[in-house]
XYZ file of C-alpha atoms in Angstrom:
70
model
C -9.390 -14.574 -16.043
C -8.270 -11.514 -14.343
C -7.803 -7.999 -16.228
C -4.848 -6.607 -16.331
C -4.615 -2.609 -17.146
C -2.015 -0.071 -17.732
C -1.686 2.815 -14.863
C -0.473 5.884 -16.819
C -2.047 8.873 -15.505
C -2.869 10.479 -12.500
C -6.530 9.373 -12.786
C -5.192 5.591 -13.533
C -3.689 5.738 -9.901
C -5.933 7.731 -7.976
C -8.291 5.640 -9.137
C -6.461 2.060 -7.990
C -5.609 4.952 -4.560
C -9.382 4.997 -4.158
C -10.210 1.134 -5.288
C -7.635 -0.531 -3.344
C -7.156 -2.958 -6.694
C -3.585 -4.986 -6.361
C -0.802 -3.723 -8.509
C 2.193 -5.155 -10.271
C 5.031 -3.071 -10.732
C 8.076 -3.941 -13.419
C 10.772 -2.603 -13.924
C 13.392 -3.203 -16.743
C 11.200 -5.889 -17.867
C 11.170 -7.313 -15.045
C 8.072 -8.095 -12.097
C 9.301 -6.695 -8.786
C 6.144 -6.230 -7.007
C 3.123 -8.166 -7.029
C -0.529 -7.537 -5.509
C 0.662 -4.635 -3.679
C -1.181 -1.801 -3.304
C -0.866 1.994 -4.184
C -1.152 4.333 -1.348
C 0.358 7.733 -2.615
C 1.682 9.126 -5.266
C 3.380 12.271 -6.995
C 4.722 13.454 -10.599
C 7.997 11.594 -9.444
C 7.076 8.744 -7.171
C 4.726 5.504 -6.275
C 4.616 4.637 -3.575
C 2.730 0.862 -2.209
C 2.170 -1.035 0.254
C 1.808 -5.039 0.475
C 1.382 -5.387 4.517
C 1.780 -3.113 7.434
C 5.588 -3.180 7.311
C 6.478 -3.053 3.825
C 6.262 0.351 1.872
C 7.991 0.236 -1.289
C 8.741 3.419 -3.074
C 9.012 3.471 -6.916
C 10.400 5.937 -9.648
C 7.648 6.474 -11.696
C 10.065 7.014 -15.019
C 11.934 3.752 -14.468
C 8.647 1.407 -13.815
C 5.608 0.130 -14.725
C 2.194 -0.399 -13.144
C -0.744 -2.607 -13.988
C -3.838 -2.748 -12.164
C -5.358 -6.524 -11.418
C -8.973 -7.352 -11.701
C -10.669 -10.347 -11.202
């Protein structure tokens, strides 16, 4: 069963930066994004990646991120 954690602060997504872990992103209750991964990101902004062409950028206010585990 995979574990599923809350990114909230700078060390949550440097740390899934650094780990490469998969990502879902929702926003207004909503999945948008799934097993992408984060590959920057500011005060403002997320911003993933799921293959070589498809960088998503994602206002950090208006989503939310959960790191998957297995």
């Amino acid at each position: 069963m995979p574990i599923v954690r809350p990114l909230i602060t700078d060390q949550d997504f440097q740390e899934a930066v650094d780990l490469q872990y998969p990502i879902r992103v929702f926003k207004n209750d909503h999945m948008i994004d799934s097993g992408t991964k984060v590959i920057r990101f500011t005060s403002e902004t997320i911003v993933t990646q799921s293959s070589v062409s498809s960088v998503d950028y994602h206002r950090r206010a208006e989503c939310e991120f959960f790191e998957i585990r297995k």
